[in-house]
Amino acid sequence: MSVPGSGLAKGLAVTLRTMTRKSVTEQYPDVQPDLAPRTRGVIGLFEENCTVCMLCARECPDWCIYIDSHKETVPAAAPGGRERSRNVLDRFAIDFSLCMYCGICIEVCPFDALFWSPEFEYAETDIRELTHERDKLREWMWTVPAPPALDPAAEEPKELAAARKAADKLAAERAAAEQQATEPEGDA
């Protein structure tokens, strides 16, 4: 059984409590806000890792990533080898007026060329200026914070464990080969 008007009384109590609290105002342009360590601001491009695989552009639900490239022929590494061709990045741009900051492009990049940068001050007066080219994306890359340290109690990644096992096996084989080489030949 509820008392008539109890909901109104509860609402007024909340209003009165809120009115008596001191308000906190951030003086934004003068004082920078304290952001979380891995804040999603804009997307930074580490151009050296980009192989122009186009996965980011294909997976983007907003189609806001523009990539242009051309192929170059790379001479053979060894004499008698064959020439190779590789993609060279000509243009990498992101239209932040279309981007919904979902991070799919960063997740699907197999070569770690895209990262979240905490930069958030990139407003423009003209919406056409929100398409940022690779030079600006490269600048934002250097503001990306380092990843958090690994948990010391976590188990070793399987790739590292396999590499360590292979290195130990190779070292044991070398040691055995050296021992056989230094042993004097026995009389037959």
mmCIF file of C-alpha atoms in Angstrom:
data_model
loop_
_atom_site.group_PDB
_atom_site.id
_atom_site.type_symbol
_atom_site.label_atom_id
_atom_site.label_comp_id
_atom_site.label_asym_id
_atom_site.label_seq_id
_atom_site.Cartn_x
_atom_site.Cartn_y
_atom_site.Cartn_z
ATOM 1 C CA MET A 1 0.000 0.000 0.000
ATOM 2 C CA SER A 2 1.595 3.270 -1.101
ATOM 3 C CA VAL A 3 0.824 6.653 0.311
ATOM 4 C CA PRO A 4 -0.541 9.103 -2.257
ATOM 5 C CA GLY A 5 2.115 11.653 -3.177
ATOM 6 C CA SER A 6 5.072 9.583 -1.898
ATOM 7 C CA GLY A 7 6.656 9.564 -5.382
ATOM 8 C CA LEU A 8 6.406 13.349 -5.524
ATOM 9 C CA ALA A 9 8.004 13.652 -2.090
ATOM 10 C CA LYS A 10 10.895 11.378 -3.107
ATOM 11 C CA GLY A 11 11.454 13.421 -6.273
ATOM 12 C CA LEU A 12 11.482 16.685 -4.321
ATOM 13 C CA ALA A 13 13.933 15.192 -1.799
ATOM 14 C CA VAL A 14 16.345 14.312 -4.609
ATOM 15 C CA THR A 15 15.974 17.828 -6.040
ATOM 16 C CA LEU A 16 16.665 19.455 -2.663
ATOM 17 C CA ARG A 17 19.750 17.275 -2.046
ATOM 18 C CA THR A 18 21.127 18.174 -5.465
ATOM 19 C CA MET A 19 20.447 21.887 -4.974
ATOM 20 C CA THR A 20 22.448 21.997 -1.758
ATOM 21 C CA ARG A 21 25.590 20.411 -3.247
ATOM 22 C CA LYS A 22 28.370 22.623 -4.505
ATOM 23 C CA SER A 23 28.582 22.492 -8.311
ATOM 24 C CA VAL A 24 31.853 21.570 -9.985
ATOM 25 C CA THR A 25 32.734 23.455 -13.148
ATOM 26 C CA GLU A 26 35.648 22.464 -15.349
ATOM 27 C CA GLN A 27 37.443 25.491 -16.783
ATOM 28 C CA TYR A 28 38.067 23.589 -20.025
ATOM 29 C CA PRO A 29 40.164 25.698 -22.356
ATOM 30 C CA ASP A 30 42.373 26.850 -19.500
ATOM 31 C CA VAL A 31 42.518 23.552 -17.602
ATOM 32 C CA GLN A 32 42.842 20.334 -19.583
ATOM 33 C CA PRO A 33 40.511 17.531 -18.445
ATOM 34 C CA ASP A 34 41.870 14.399 -16.805
ATOM 35 C CA LEU A 35 41.169 11.685 -19.349
ATOM 36 C CA ALA A 36 41.224 7.951 -18.800
ATOM 37 C CA PRO A 37 44.545 6.378 -19.877
ATOM 38 C CA ARG A 38 43.149 4.634 -22.987
ATOM 39 C CA THR A 39 40.634 7.284 -24.062
ATOM 40 C CA ARG A 40 39.233 6.971 -27.572
ATOM 41 C CA GLY A 41 39.892 10.275 -29.250
ATOM 42 C CA VAL A 42 40.972 9.970 -32.869
ATOM 43 C CA ILE A 43 42.658 7.280 -34.918
ATOM 44 C CA GLY A 44 46.418 7.495 -35.404
ATOM 45 C CA LEU A 45 48.240 5.868 -38.332
ATOM 46 C CA PHE A 46 51.609 4.134 -38.026
ATOM 47 C CA GLU A 47 52.321 4.334 -41.741
ATOM 48 C CA GLU A 48 55.371 2.063 -41.701
ATOM 49 C CA ASN A 49 53.183 -0.897 -40.692
ATOM 50 C CA CYS A 50 50.483 -0.302 -43.326
ATOM 51 C CA THR A 51 50.617 -2.850 -46.170
ATOM 52 C CA VAL A 52 47.593 -1.380 -47.999
ATOM 53 C CA CYS A 53 45.611 -4.574 -47.402
ATOM 54 C CA MET A 54 42.412 -2.471 -47.370
ATOM 55 C CA LEU A 55 40.851 -4.475 -44.517
ATOM 56 C CA CYS A 56 40.137 -1.340 -42.508
ATOM 57 C CA ALA A 57 38.359 0.365 -45.409
ATOM 58 C CA ARG A 58 36.354 -2.771 -46.281
ATOM 59 C CA GLU A 59 35.228 -3.433 -42.713
ATOM 60 C CA CYS A 60 34.341 0.184 -41.867
ATOM 61 C CA PRO A 61 30.535 0.353 -41.495
ATOM 62 C CA ASP A 62 30.538 4.058 -42.411
ATOM 63 C CA TRP A 63 32.937 3.832 -45.382
ATOM 64 C CA CYS A 64 34.867 6.797 -44.024
ATOM 65 C CA ILE A 65 38.391 5.499 -44.757
ATOM 66 C CA TYR A 66 39.916 6.414 -48.113
ATOM 67 C CA ILE A 67 43.008 4.563 -49.316
ATOM 68 C CA ASP A 68 44.892 4.976 -52.596
ATOM 69 C CA SER A 69 47.990 3.012 -53.547
ATOM 70 C CA HIS A 70 50.122 1.888 -56.438
ATOM 71 C CA LYS A 71 52.333 -1.121 -57.084
ATOM 72 C CA GLU A 72 56.109 -0.929 -57.264
ATOM 73 C CA THR A 73 58.478 -3.602 -58.497
ATOM 74 C CA VAL A 74 61.125 -4.625 -55.976
ATOM 75 C CA PRO A 75 64.322 -6.106 -57.446
ATOM 76 C CA ALA A 76 65.265 -9.669 -56.559
ATOM 77 C CA ALA A 77 66.928 -10.076 -53.169
ATOM 78 C CA ALA A 78 69.327 -12.743 -54.417
ATOM 79 C CA PRO A 79 70.919 -13.179 -57.842
ATOM 80 C CA GLY A 80 68.751 -15.359 -60.026
ATOM 81 C CA GLY A 81 65.674 -14.619 -57.926
ATOM 82 C CA ARG A 82 62.523 -13.069 -59.257
ATOM 83 C CA GLU A 83 61.295 -9.543 -58.875
ATOM 84 C CA ARG A 84 58.460 -8.897 -56.453
ATOM 85 C CA SER A 85 55.758 -6.274 -56.461
ATOM 86 C CA ARG A 86 54.499 -4.484 -53.387
ATOM 87 C CA ASN A 87 51.799 -1.948 -52.645
ATOM 88 C CA VAL A 88 52.888 1.579 -51.797
ATOM 89 C CA LEU A 89 50.544 3.832 -49.843
ATOM 90 C CA ASP A 90 49.689 7.058 -51.693
ATOM 91 C CA ARG A 91 46.757 8.293 -49.623
ATOM 92 C CA PHE A 92 45.246 7.289 -46.296
ATOM 93 C CA ALA A 93 42.478 9.561 -45.046
ATOM 94 C CA ILE A 94 39.684 9.277 -42.513
ATOM 95 C CA ASP A 95 36.570 11.425 -42.675
ATOM 96 C CA PHE A 96 35.824 12.073 -39.007
ATOM 97 C CA SER A 97 32.512 13.727 -39.887
ATOM 98 C CA LEU A 98 31.306 10.231 -40.891
ATOM 99 C CA CYS A 99 33.285 8.119 -38.401
ATOM 100 C CA MET A 100 31.283 6.681 -35.506
ATOM 101 C CA TYR A 101 34.421 5.739 -33.507
ATOM 102 C CA CYS A 102 33.497 2.055 -33.337
ATOM 103 C CA GLY A 103 37.140 0.913 -33.595
ATOM 104 C CA ILE A 104 36.473 -1.889 -36.075
ATOM 105 C CA CYS A 105 39.261 -0.604 -38.333
ATOM 106 C CA ILE A 106 41.740 -0.805 -35.456
ATOM 107 C CA GLU A 107 40.602 -4.302 -34.486
ATOM 108 C CA VAL A 108 40.820 -5.776 -38.000
ATOM 109 C CA CYS A 109 44.221 -4.286 -38.892
ATOM 110 C CA PRO A 110 46.518 -7.347 -39.005
ATOM 111 C CA PHE A 111 49.721 -5.297 -38.950
ATOM 112 C CA ASP A 112 49.009 -2.844 -36.086
ATOM 113 C CA ALA A 113 48.994 0.257 -38.270
ATOM 114 C CA LEU A 114 45.990 1.937 -36.581
ATOM 115 C CA PHE A 115 45.724 2.987 -32.930
ATOM 116 C CA TRP A 116 43.458 5.045 -30.681
ATOM 117 C CA SER A 117 44.955 8.413 -29.794
ATOM 118 C CA PRO A 118 43.592 10.391 -26.827
ATOM 119 C CA GLU A 119 43.586 13.613 -28.881
ATOM 120 C CA PHE A 120 40.147 15.179 -28.923
ATOM 121 C CA GLU A 121 40.749 18.787 -29.947
ATOM 122 C CA TYR A 122 40.382 18.583 -33.708
ATOM 123 C CA ALA A 123 37.203 20.578 -34.261
ATOM 124 C CA GLU A 124 36.877 22.508 -37.513
ATOM 125 C CA THR A 125 34.583 25.329 -38.565
ATOM 126 C CA ASP A 126 33.894 23.648 -41.916
ATOM 127 C CA ILE A 127 32.727 20.028 -42.049
ATOM 128 C CA ARG A 128 34.802 19.469 -45.194
ATOM 129 C CA GLU A 129 37.941 20.006 -43.111
ATOM 130 C CA LEU A 130 37.213 16.928 -40.950
ATOM 131 C CA THR A 131 38.760 14.600 -43.537
ATOM 132 C CA HIS A 132 42.265 14.186 -42.152
ATOM 133 C CA GLU A 133 45.045 12.892 -44.395
ATOM 134 C CA ARG A 134 47.909 10.597 -43.445
ATOM 135 C CA ASP A 135 50.229 13.412 -42.319
ATOM 136 C CA LYS A 136 47.788 14.484 -39.611
ATOM 137 C CA LEU A 137 47.031 10.850 -38.702
ATOM 138 C CA ARG A 138 50.786 10.222 -38.364
ATOM 139 C CA GLU A 139 51.095 13.220 -35.997
ATOM 140 C CA TRP A 140 48.381 11.737 -33.793
ATOM 141 C CA MET A 141 50.204 8.402 -33.727
ATOM 142 C CA TRP A 142 52.916 9.887 -31.516
ATOM 143 C CA THR A 143 50.327 10.800 -28.868
ATOM 144 C CA VAL A 144 49.220 7.171 -28.428
ATOM 145 C CA PRO A 145 50.056 6.044 -24.885
ATOM 146 C CA ALA A 146 52.157 2.962 -24.336
ATOM 147 C CA PRO A 147 50.174 -0.213 -23.668
ATOM 148 C CA PRO A 148 49.722 -1.176 -20.041
ATOM 149 C CA ALA A 149 52.362 -3.429 -18.546
ATOM 150 C CA LEU A 150 51.727 -7.144 -18.691
ATOM 151 C CA ASP A 151 50.437 -8.827 -15.566
ATOM 152 C CA PRO A 152 53.430 -10.585 -13.975
ATOM 153 C CA ALA A 153 51.162 -13.404 -12.774
ATOM 154 C CA ALA A 154 49.749 -14.065 -16.264
ATOM 155 C CA GLU A 155 50.862 -17.137 -18.156
ATOM 156 C CA GLU A 156 53.360 -16.678 -20.947
ATOM 157 C CA PRO A 157 51.850 -16.260 -24.447
ATOM 158 C CA LYS A 158 51.988 -19.482 -26.457
ATOM 159 C CA GLU A 159 54.036 -17.800 -29.208
ATOM 160 C CA LEU A 160 56.757 -16.860 -26.727
ATOM 161 C CA ALA A 161 56.677 -20.295 -25.111
ATOM 162 C CA ALA A 162 57.062 -21.983 -28.529
ATOM 163 C CA ALA A 163 59.908 -19.631 -29.510
ATOM 164 C CA ARG A 164 61.672 -20.227 -26.179
ATOM 165 C CA LYS A 165 61.283 -24.018 -26.561
ATOM 166 C CA ALA A 166 62.737 -23.898 -30.095
ATOM 167 C CA ALA A 167 65.649 -21.713 -28.931
ATOM 168 C CA ASP A 168 66.402 -24.061 -26.024
ATOM 169 C CA LYS A 169 66.325 -27.076 -28.345
ATOM 170 C CA LEU A 170 68.681 -25.358 -30.807
ATOM 171 C CA ALA A 171 71.056 -24.385 -27.980
ATOM 172 C CA ALA A 172 71.081 -27.991 -26.697
ATOM 173 C CA GLU A 173 71.852 -29.309 -30.194
ATOM 174 C CA ARG A 174 74.732 -26.831 -30.576
ATOM 175 C CA ALA A 175 76.124 -27.743 -27.178
ATOM 176 C CA ALA A 176 75.988 -31.451 -28.078
ATOM 177 C CA ALA A 177 77.693 -30.782 -31.433
ATOM 178 C CA GLU A 178 80.456 -28.762 -29.732
ATOM 179 C CA GLN A 179 80.964 -31.492 -27.144
ATOM 180 C CA GLN A 180 81.327 -34.143 -29.860
ATOM 181 C CA ALA A 181 83.788 -31.940 -31.762
ATOM 182 C CA THR A 182 86.005 -31.419 -28.705
ATOM 183 C CA GLU A 183 86.014 -35.093 -27.546
ATOM 184 C CA PRO A 184 89.143 -36.950 -28.573
ATOM 185 C CA GLU A 185 88.666 -39.807 -30.989
ATOM 186 C CA GLY A 186 88.707 -43.160 -29.161
ATOM 187 C CA ASP A 187 90.975 -46.060 -30.261
ATOM 188 C CA ALA A 188 89.200 -48.710 -32.264
#
